[in-house]
Short mmCIF file of N, CA and C in Angstrom, two decimals:
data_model
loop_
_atom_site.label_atom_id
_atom_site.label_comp_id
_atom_site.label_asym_id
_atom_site.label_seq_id
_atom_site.Cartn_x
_atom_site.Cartn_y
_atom_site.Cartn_z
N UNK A 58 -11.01 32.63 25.31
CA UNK A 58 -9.67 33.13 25.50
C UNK A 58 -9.58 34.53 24.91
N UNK A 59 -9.29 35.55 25.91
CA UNK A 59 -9.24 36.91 25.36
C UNK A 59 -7.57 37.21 24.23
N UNK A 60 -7.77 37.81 23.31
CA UNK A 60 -6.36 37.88 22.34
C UNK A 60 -5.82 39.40 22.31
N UNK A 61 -7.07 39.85 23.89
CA UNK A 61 -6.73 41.80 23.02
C UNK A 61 -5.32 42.01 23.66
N UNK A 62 -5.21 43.65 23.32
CA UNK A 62 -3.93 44.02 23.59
C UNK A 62 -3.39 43.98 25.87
N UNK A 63 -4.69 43.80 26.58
CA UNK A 63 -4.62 43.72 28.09
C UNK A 63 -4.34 42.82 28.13
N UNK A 64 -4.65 41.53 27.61
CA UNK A 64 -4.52 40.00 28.05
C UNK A 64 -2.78 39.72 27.54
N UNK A 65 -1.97 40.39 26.55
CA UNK A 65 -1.03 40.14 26.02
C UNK A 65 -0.06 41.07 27.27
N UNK A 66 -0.66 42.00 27.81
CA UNK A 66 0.36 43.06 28.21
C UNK A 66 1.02 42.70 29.77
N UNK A 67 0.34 40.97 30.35
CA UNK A 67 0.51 40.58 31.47
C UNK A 67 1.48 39.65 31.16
N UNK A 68 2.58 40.28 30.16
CA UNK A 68 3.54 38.95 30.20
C UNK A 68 3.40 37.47 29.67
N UNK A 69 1.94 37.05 29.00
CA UNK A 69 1.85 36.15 28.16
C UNK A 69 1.92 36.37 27.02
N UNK A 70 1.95 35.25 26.45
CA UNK A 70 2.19 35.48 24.78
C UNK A 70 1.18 34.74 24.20
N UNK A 71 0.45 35.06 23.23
CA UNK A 71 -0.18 34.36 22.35
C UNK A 71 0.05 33.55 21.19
N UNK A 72 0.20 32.16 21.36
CA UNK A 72 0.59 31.39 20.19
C UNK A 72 -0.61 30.42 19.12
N UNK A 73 -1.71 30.99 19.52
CA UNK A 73 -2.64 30.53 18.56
C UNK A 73 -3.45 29.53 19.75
N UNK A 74 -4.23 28.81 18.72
CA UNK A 74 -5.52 27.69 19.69
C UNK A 74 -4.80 26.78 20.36
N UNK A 75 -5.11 26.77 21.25
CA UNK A 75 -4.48 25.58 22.08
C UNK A 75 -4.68 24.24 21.83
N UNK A 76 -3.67 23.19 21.90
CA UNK A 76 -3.80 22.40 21.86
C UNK A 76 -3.58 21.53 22.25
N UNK A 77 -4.01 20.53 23.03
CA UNK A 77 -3.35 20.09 24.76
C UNK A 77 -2.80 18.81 24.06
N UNK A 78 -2.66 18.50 23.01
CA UNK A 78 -2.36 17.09 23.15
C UNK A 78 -1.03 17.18 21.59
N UNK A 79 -1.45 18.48 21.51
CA UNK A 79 -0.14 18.42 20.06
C UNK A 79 1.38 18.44 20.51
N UNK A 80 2.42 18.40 20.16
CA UNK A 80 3.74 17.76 20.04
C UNK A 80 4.15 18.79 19.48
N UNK A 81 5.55 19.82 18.91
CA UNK A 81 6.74 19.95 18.02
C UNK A 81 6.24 19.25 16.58
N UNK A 82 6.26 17.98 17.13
CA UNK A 82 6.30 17.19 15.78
C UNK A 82 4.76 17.42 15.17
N UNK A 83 3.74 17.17 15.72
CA UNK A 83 2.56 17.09 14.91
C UNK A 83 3.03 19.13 14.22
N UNK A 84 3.24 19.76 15.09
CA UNK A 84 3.06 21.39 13.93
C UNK A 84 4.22 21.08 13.37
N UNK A 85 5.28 20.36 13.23
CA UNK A 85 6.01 20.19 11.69
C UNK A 85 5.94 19.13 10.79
N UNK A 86 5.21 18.63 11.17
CA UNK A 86 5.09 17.80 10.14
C UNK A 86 3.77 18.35 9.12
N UNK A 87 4.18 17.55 8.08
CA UNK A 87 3.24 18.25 7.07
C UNK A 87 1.87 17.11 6.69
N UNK A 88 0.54 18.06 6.35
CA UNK A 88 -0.55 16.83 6.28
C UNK A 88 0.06 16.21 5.26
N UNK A 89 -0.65 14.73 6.15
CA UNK A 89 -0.60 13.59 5.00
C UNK A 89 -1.56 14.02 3.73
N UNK A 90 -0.87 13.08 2.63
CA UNK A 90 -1.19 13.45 1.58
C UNK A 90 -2.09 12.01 1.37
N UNK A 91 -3.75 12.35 0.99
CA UNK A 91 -4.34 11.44 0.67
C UNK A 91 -3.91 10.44 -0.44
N UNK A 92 -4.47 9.08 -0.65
CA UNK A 92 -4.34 7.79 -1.52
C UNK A 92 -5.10 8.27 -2.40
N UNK A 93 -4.20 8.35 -3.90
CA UNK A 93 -4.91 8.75 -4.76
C UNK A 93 -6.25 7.86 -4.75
N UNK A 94 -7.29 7.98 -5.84
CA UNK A 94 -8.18 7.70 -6.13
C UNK A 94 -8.40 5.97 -6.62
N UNK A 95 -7.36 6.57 -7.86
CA UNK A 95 -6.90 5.66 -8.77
C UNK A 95 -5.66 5.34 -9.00
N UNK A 96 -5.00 4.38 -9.34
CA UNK A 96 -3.61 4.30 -9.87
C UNK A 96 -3.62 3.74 -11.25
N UNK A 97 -2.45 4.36 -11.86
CA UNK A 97 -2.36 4.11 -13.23
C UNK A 97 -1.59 2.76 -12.90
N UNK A 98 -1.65 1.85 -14.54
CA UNK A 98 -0.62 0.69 -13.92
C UNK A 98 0.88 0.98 -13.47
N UNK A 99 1.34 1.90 -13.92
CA UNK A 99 2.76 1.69 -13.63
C UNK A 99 3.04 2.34 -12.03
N UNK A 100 2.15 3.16 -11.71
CA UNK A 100 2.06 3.72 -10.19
C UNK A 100 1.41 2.12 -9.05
N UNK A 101 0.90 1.38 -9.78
CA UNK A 101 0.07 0.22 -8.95
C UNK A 101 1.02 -0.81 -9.12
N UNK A 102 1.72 -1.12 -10.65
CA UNK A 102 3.21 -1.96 -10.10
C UNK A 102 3.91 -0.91 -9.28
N UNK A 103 4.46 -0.22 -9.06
CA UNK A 103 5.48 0.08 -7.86
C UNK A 103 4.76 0.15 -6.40
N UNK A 104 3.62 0.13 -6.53
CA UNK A 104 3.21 0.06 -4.88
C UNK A 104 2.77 -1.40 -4.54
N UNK A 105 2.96 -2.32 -6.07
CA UNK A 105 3.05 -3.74 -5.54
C UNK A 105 4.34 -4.09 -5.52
N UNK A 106 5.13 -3.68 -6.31
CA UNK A 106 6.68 -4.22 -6.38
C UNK A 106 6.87 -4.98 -7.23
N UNK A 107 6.28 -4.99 -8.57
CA UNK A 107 6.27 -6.09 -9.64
C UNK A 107 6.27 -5.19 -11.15
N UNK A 108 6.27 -5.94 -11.85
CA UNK A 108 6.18 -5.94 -13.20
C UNK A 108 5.13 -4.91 -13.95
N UNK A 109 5.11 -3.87 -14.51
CA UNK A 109 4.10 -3.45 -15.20
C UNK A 109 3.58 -4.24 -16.11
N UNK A 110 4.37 -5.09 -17.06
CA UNK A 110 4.04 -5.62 -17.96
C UNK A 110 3.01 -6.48 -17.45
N UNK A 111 3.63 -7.55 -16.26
CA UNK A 111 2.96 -9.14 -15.71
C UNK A 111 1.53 -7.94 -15.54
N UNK A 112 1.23 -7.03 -14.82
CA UNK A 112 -0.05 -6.19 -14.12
C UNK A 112 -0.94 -6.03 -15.33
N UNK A 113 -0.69 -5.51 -16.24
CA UNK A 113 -1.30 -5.21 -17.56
C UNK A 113 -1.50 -6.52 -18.44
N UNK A 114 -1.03 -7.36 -18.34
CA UNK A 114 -0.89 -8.86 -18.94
C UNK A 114 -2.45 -9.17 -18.20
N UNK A 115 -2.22 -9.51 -17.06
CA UNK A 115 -3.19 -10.06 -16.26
C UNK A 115 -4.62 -9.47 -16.12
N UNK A 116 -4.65 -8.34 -15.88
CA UNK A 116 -5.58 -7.59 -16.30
C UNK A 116 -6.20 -7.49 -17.71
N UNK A 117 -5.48 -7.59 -18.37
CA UNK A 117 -5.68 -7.88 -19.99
C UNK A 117 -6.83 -8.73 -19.96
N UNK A 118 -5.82 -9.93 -19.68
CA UNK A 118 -6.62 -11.42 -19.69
C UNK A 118 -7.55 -11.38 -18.83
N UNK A 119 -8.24 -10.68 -17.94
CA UNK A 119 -9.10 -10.44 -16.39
C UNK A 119 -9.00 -11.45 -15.66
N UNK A 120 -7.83 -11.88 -15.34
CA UNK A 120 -7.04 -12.63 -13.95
C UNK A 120 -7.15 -11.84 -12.92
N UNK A 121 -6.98 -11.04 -12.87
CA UNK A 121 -7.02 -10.31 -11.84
C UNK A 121 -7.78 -8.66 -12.11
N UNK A 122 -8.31 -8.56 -10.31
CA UNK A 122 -9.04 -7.54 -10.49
C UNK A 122 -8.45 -5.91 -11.03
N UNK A 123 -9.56 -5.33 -11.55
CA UNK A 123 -8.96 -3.39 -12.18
C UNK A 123 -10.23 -3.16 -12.54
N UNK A 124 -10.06 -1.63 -12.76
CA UNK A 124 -10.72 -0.84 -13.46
C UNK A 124 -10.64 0.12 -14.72
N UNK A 125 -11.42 -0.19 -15.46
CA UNK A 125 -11.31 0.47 -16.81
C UNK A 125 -12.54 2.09 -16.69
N UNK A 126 -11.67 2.72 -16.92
CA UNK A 126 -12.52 4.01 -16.93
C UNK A 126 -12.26 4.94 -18.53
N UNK A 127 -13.26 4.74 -19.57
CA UNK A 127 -13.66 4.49 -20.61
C UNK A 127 -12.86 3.16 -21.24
N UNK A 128 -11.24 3.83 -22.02
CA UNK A 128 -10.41 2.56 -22.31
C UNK A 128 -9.35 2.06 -21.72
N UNK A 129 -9.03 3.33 -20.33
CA UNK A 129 -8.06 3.67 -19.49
C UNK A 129 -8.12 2.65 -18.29
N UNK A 130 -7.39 1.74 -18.29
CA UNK A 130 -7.01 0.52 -16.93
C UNK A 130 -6.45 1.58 -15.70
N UNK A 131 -7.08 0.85 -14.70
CA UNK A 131 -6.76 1.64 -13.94
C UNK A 131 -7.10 0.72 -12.48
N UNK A 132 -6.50 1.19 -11.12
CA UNK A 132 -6.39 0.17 -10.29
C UNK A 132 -6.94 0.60 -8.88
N UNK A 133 -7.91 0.43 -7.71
CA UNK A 133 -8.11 1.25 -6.96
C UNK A 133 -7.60 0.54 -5.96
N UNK A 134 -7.68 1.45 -4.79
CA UNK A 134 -6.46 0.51 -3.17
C UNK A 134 -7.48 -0.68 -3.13
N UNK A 135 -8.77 -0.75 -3.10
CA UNK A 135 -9.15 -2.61 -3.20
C UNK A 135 -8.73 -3.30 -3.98
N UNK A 136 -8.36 -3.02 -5.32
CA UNK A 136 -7.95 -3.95 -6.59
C UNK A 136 -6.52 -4.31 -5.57
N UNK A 137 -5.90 -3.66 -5.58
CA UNK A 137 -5.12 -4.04 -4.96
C UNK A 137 -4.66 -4.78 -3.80
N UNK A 138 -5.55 -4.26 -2.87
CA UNK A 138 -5.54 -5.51 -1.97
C UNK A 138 -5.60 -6.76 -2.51
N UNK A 139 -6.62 -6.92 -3.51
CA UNK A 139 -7.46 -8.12 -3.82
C UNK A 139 -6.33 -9.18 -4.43
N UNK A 140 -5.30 -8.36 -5.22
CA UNK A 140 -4.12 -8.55 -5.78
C UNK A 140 -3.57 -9.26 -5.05
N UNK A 141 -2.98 -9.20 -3.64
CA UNK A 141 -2.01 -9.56 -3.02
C UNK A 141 -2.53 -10.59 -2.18
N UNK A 142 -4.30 -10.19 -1.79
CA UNK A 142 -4.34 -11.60 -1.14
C UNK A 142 -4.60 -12.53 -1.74
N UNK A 143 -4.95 -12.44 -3.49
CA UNK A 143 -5.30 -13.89 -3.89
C UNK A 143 -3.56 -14.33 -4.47
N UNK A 144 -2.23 -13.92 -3.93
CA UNK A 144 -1.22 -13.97 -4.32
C UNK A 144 -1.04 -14.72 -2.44
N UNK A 145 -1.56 -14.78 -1.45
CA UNK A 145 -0.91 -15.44 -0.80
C UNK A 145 -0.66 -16.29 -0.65
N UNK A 146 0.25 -17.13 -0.10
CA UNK A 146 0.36 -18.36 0.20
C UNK A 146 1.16 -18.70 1.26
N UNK A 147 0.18 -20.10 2.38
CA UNK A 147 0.55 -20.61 3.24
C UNK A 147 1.75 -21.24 3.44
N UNK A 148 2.08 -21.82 4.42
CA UNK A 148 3.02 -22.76 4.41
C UNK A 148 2.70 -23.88 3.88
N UNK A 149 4.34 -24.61 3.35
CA UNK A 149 3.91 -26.14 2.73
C UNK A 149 4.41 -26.88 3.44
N UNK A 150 3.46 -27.64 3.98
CA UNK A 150 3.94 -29.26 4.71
C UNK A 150 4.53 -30.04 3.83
N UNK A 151 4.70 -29.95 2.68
CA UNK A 151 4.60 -31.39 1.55
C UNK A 151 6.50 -31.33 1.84
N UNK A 152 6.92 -32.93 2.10
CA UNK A 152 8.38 -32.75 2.34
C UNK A 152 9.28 -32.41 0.71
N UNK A 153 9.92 -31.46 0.74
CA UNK A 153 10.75 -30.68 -0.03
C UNK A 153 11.62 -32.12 -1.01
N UNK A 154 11.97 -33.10 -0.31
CA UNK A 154 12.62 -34.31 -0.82
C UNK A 154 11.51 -34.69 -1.79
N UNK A 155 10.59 -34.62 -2.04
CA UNK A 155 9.53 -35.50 -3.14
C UNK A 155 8.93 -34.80 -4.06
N UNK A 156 9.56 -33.36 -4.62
CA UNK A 156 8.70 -32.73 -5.66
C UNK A 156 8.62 -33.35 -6.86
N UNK A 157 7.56 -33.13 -7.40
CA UNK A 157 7.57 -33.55 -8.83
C UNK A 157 8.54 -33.24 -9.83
N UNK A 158 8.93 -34.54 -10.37
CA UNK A 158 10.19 -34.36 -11.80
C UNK A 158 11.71 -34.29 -10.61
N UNK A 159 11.51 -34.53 -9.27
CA UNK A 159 13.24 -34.89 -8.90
C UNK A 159 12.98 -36.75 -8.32
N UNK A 160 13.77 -37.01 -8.86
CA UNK A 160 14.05 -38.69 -7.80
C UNK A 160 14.37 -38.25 -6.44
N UNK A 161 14.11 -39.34 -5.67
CA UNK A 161 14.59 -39.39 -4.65
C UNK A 161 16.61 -40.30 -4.49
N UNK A 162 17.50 -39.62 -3.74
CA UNK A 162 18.46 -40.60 -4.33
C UNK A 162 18.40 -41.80 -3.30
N UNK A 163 18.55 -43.09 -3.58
CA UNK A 163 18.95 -44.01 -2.61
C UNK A 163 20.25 -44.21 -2.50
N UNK A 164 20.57 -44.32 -0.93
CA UNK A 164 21.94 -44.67 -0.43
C UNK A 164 22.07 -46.54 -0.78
N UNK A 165 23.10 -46.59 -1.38
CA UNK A 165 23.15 -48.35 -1.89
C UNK A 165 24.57 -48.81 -0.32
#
């Protein structure tokens, strides 16, 4: 693509590299900003939505997965995953009427 002053003087304009598939939106929007590295605990409770304390508790005790980098806890996007899926849980078939520590009432 020529940029000199002949190629401009035919009534086109030059707006930089072309790009056949960009949008308005992709040139305003701004780059994403990479996943940090690491998260400190209190940045890794808010991107779980819980407790700093319960996160640091658990980790303490090594319930759950982290990383210590010398004495510094610290959490990477796998710890985290790892977090949430050993936090899932299925559905319960078990009927809701029979938990442990309630009677059942009988109709007399």
């Amino acid at each position: 693509m020529r940029t000199d002053q002949h190629s401009l003087s035919k009534g086109s304009t030059f707006d930089g590299p072309h790009q056949p598939n960009a949008t308005p939106d992709d040139e305003a929007a701004p780059p994403a900003k990479p996943a940090p590295l690491l998260y400190t605990p209190a940045a890794a409770a808010g991107r779980l939505t819980i407790g700093e304390s319960w996160l640091r508790r658990k980790a303490g005790q090594r319930l759950i997965p982290c990383t210590f980098v010398g004495k510094h806890l610290r959490f990477t996007e796998d710890d985290l995953r790892a977090i949430v899926a050993a936090g899932r849980r299925g559905p319960s078939n078990r009927d809701q009427s029979t938990r442990p520590g309630h009677r059942r009432r009988s109709r007399r």
